[in-house]
Short mmCIF file of N, CA and C in Angstrom, two decimals:
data_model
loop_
_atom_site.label_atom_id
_atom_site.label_comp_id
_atom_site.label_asym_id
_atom_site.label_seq_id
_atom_site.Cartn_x
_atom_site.Cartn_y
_atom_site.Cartn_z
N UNK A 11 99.73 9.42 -19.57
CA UNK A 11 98.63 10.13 -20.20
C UNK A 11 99.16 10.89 -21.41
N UNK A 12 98.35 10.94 -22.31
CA UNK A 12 98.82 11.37 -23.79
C UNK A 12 97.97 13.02 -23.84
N UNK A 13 98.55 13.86 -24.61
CA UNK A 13 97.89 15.30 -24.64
C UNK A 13 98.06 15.82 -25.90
N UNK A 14 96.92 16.18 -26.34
CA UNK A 14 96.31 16.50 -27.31
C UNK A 14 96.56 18.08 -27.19
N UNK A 15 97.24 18.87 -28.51
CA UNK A 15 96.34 20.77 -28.31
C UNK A 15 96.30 20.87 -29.84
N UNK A 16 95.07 21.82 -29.29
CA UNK A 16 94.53 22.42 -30.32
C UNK A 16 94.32 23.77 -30.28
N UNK A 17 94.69 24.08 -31.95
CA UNK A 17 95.36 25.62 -31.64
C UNK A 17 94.84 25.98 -33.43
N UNK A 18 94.05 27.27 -32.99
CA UNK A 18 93.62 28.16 -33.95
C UNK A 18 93.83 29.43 -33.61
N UNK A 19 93.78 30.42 -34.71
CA UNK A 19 93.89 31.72 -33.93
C UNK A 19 93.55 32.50 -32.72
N UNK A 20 92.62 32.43 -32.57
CA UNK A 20 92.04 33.33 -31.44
C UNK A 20 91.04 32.40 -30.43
N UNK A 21 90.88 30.60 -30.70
CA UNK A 21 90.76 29.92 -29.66
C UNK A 21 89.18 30.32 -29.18
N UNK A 22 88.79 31.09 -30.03
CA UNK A 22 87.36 31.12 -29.45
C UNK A 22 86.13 30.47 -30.88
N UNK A 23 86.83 29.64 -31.43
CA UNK A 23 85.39 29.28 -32.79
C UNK A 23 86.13 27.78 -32.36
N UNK A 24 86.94 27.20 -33.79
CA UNK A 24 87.08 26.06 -33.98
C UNK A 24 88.35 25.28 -33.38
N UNK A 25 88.71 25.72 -32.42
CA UNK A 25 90.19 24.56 -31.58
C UNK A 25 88.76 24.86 -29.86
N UNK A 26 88.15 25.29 -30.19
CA UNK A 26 87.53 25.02 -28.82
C UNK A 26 86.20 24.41 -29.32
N UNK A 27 85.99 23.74 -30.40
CA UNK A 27 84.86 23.04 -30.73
C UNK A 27 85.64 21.95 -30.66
N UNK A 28 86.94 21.71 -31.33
CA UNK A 28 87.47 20.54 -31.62
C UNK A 28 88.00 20.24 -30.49
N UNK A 29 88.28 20.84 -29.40
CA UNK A 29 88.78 20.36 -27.78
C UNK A 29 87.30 19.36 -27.40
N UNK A 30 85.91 20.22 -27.46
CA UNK A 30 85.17 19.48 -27.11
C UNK A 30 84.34 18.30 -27.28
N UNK A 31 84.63 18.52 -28.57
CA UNK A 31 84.17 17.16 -29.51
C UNK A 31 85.21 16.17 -28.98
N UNK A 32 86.73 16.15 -28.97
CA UNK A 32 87.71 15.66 -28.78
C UNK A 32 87.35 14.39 -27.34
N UNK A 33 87.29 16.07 -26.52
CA UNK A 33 86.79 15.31 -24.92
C UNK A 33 85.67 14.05 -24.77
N UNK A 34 84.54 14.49 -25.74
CA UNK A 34 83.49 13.93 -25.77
C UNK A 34 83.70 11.91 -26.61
N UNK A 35 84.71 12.45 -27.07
CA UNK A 35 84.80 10.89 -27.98
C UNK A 35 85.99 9.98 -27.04
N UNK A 36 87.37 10.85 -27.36
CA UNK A 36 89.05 10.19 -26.93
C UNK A 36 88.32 9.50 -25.35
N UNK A 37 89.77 8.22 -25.78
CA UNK A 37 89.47 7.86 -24.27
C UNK A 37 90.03 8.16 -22.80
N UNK A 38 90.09 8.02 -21.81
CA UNK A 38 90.35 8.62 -20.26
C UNK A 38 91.55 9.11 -20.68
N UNK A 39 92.62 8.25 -21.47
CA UNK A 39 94.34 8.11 -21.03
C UNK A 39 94.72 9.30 -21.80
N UNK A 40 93.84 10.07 -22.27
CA UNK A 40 94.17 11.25 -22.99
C UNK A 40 93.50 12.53 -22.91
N UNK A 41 94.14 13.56 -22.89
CA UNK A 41 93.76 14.64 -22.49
C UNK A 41 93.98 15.68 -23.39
N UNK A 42 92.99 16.87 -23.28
CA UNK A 42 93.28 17.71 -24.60
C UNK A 42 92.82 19.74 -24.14
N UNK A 43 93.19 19.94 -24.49
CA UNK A 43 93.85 21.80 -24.13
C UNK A 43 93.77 22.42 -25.73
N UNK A 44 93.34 23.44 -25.69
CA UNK A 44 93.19 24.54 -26.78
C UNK A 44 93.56 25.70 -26.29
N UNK A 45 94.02 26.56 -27.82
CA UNK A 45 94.68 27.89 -27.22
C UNK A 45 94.97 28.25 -28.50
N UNK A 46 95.28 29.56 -28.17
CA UNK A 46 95.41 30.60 -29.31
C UNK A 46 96.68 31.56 -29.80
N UNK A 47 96.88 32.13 -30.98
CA UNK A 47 97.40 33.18 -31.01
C UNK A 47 97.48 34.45 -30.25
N UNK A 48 96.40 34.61 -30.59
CA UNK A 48 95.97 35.93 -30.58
C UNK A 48 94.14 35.59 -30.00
N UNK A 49 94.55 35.17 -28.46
CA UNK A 49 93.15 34.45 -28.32
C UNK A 49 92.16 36.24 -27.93
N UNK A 50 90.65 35.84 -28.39
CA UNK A 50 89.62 36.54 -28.54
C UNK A 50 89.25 36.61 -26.86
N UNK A 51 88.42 38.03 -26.73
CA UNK A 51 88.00 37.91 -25.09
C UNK A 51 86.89 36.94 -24.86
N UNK A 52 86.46 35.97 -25.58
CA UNK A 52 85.19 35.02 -25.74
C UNK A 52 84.92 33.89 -26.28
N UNK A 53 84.39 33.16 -26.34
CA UNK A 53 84.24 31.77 -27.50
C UNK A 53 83.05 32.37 -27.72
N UNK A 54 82.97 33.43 -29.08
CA UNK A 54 82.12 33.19 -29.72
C UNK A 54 80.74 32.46 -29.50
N UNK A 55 79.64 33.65 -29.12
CA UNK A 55 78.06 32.93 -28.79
C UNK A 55 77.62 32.01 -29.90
N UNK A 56 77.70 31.88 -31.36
CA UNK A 56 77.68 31.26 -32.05
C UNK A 56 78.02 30.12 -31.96
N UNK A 57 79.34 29.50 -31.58
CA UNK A 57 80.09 28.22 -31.54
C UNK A 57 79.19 28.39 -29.94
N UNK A 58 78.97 28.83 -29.08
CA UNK A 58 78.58 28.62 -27.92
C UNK A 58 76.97 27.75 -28.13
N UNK A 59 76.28 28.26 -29.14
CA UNK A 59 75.15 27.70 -29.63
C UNK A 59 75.06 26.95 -30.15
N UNK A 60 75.77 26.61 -31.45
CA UNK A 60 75.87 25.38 -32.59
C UNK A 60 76.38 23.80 -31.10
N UNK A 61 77.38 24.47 -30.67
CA UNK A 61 77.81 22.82 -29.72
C UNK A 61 76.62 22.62 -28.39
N UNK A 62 75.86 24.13 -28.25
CA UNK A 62 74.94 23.71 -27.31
C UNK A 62 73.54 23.01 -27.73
N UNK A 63 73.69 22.87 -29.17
CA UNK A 63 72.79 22.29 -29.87
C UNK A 63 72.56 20.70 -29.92
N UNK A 64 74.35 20.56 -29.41
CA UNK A 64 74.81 18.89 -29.93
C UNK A 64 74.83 18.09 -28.34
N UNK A 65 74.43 19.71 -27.04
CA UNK A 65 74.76 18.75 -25.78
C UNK A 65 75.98 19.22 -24.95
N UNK A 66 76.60 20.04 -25.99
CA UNK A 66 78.12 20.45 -25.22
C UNK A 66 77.55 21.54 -25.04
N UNK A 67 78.19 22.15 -23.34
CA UNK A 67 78.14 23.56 -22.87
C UNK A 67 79.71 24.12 -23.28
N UNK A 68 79.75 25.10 -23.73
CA UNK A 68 81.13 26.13 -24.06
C UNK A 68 80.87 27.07 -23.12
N UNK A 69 79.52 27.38 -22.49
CA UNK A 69 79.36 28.87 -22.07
C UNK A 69 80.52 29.20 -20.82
N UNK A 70 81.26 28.43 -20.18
CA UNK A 70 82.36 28.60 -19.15
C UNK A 70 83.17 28.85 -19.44
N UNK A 71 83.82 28.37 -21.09
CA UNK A 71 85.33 28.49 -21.26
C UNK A 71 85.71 29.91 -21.88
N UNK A 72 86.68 29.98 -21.40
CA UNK A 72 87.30 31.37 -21.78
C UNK A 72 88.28 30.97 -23.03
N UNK A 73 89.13 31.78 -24.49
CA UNK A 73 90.05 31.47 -24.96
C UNK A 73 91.60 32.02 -24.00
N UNK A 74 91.99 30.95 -24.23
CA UNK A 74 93.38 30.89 -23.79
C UNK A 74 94.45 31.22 -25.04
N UNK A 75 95.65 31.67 -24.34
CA UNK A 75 96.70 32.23 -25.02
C UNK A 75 97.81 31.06 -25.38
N UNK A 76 98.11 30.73 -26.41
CA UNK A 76 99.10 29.46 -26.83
C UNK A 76 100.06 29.81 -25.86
N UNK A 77 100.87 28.87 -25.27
CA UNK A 77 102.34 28.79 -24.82
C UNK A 77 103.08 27.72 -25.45
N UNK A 78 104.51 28.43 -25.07
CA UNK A 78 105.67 27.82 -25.38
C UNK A 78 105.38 26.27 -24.87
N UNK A 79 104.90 26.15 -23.49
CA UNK A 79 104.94 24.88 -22.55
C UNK A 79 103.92 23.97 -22.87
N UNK A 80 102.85 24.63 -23.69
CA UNK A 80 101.53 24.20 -23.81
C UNK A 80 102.30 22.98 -25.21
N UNK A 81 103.27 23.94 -26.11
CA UNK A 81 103.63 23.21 -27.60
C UNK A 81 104.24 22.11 -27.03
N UNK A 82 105.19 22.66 -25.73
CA UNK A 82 106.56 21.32 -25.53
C UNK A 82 106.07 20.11 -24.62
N UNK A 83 104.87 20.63 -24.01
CA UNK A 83 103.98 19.43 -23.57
C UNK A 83 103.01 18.10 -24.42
N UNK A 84 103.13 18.97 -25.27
CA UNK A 84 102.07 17.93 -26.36
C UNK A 84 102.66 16.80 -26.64
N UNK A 85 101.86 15.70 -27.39
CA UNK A 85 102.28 14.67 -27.67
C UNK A 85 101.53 14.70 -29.04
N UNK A 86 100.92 15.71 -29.79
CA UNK A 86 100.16 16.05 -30.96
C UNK A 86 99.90 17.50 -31.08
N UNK A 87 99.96 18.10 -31.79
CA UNK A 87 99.56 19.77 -31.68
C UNK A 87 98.86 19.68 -33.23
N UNK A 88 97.34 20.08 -33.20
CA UNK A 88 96.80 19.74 -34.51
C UNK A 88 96.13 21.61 -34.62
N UNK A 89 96.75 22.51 -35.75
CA UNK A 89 96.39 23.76 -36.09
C UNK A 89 94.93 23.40 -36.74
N UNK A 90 94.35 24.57 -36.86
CA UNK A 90 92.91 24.53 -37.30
C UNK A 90 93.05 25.89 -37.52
N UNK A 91 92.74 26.20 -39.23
CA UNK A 91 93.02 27.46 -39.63
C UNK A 91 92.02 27.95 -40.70
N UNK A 92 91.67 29.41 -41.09
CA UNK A 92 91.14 28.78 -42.55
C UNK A 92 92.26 29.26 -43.50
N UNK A 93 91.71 29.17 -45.09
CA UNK A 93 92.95 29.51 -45.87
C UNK A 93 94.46 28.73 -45.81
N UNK A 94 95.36 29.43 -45.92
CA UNK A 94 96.50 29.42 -46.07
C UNK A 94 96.84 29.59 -44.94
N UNK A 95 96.54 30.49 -43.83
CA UNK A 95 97.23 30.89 -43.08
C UNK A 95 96.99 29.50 -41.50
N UNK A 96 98.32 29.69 -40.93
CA UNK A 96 98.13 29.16 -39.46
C UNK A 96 98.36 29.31 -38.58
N UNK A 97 97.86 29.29 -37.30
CA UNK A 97 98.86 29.89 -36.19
C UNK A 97 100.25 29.91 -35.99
#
């Protein structure tokens, strides 16, 4: 099985839209995890609305905190940032 993370700052807007979009398309043999810097106490009701618009529920997930194990597990680690800056 292949593993996907996705990692933005605070894990509550866009690495937990792009986990679910992710889920919704990739096929079985791959699996995918998001996480944060400096993750937020929430995913954002906003992103909770815009993906509940498209069919996806967010309202369960909590943001998670990046790990060391989370990076050395991957088989892809794709940042999602705005600007210049990245996790």
């Amino acid at each position: 099985m292949k593993y996907v993370l996705f990692v933005c700052t605070h894990n509550a807007g866009r690495s937990q839209m792009a986990q679910a979009l992710f889920e919704r398309h990739a096929p079985p043999d791959v699996r995918a995890e998001s996480a944060g810097r400096q993750p937020a106490r929430e995913v954002w009701p906003e992103v909770v609305e815009a993906m509940g618009e498209i069919g996806i529920d967010l309202s369960g997930r909590q943001p998670r905190k990046l790990t060391v194990e989370m990076q050395l597990h991957a088989d892809w680690a794709i940042t999602l940032a705005c600007g210049a800056s990245c996790p």
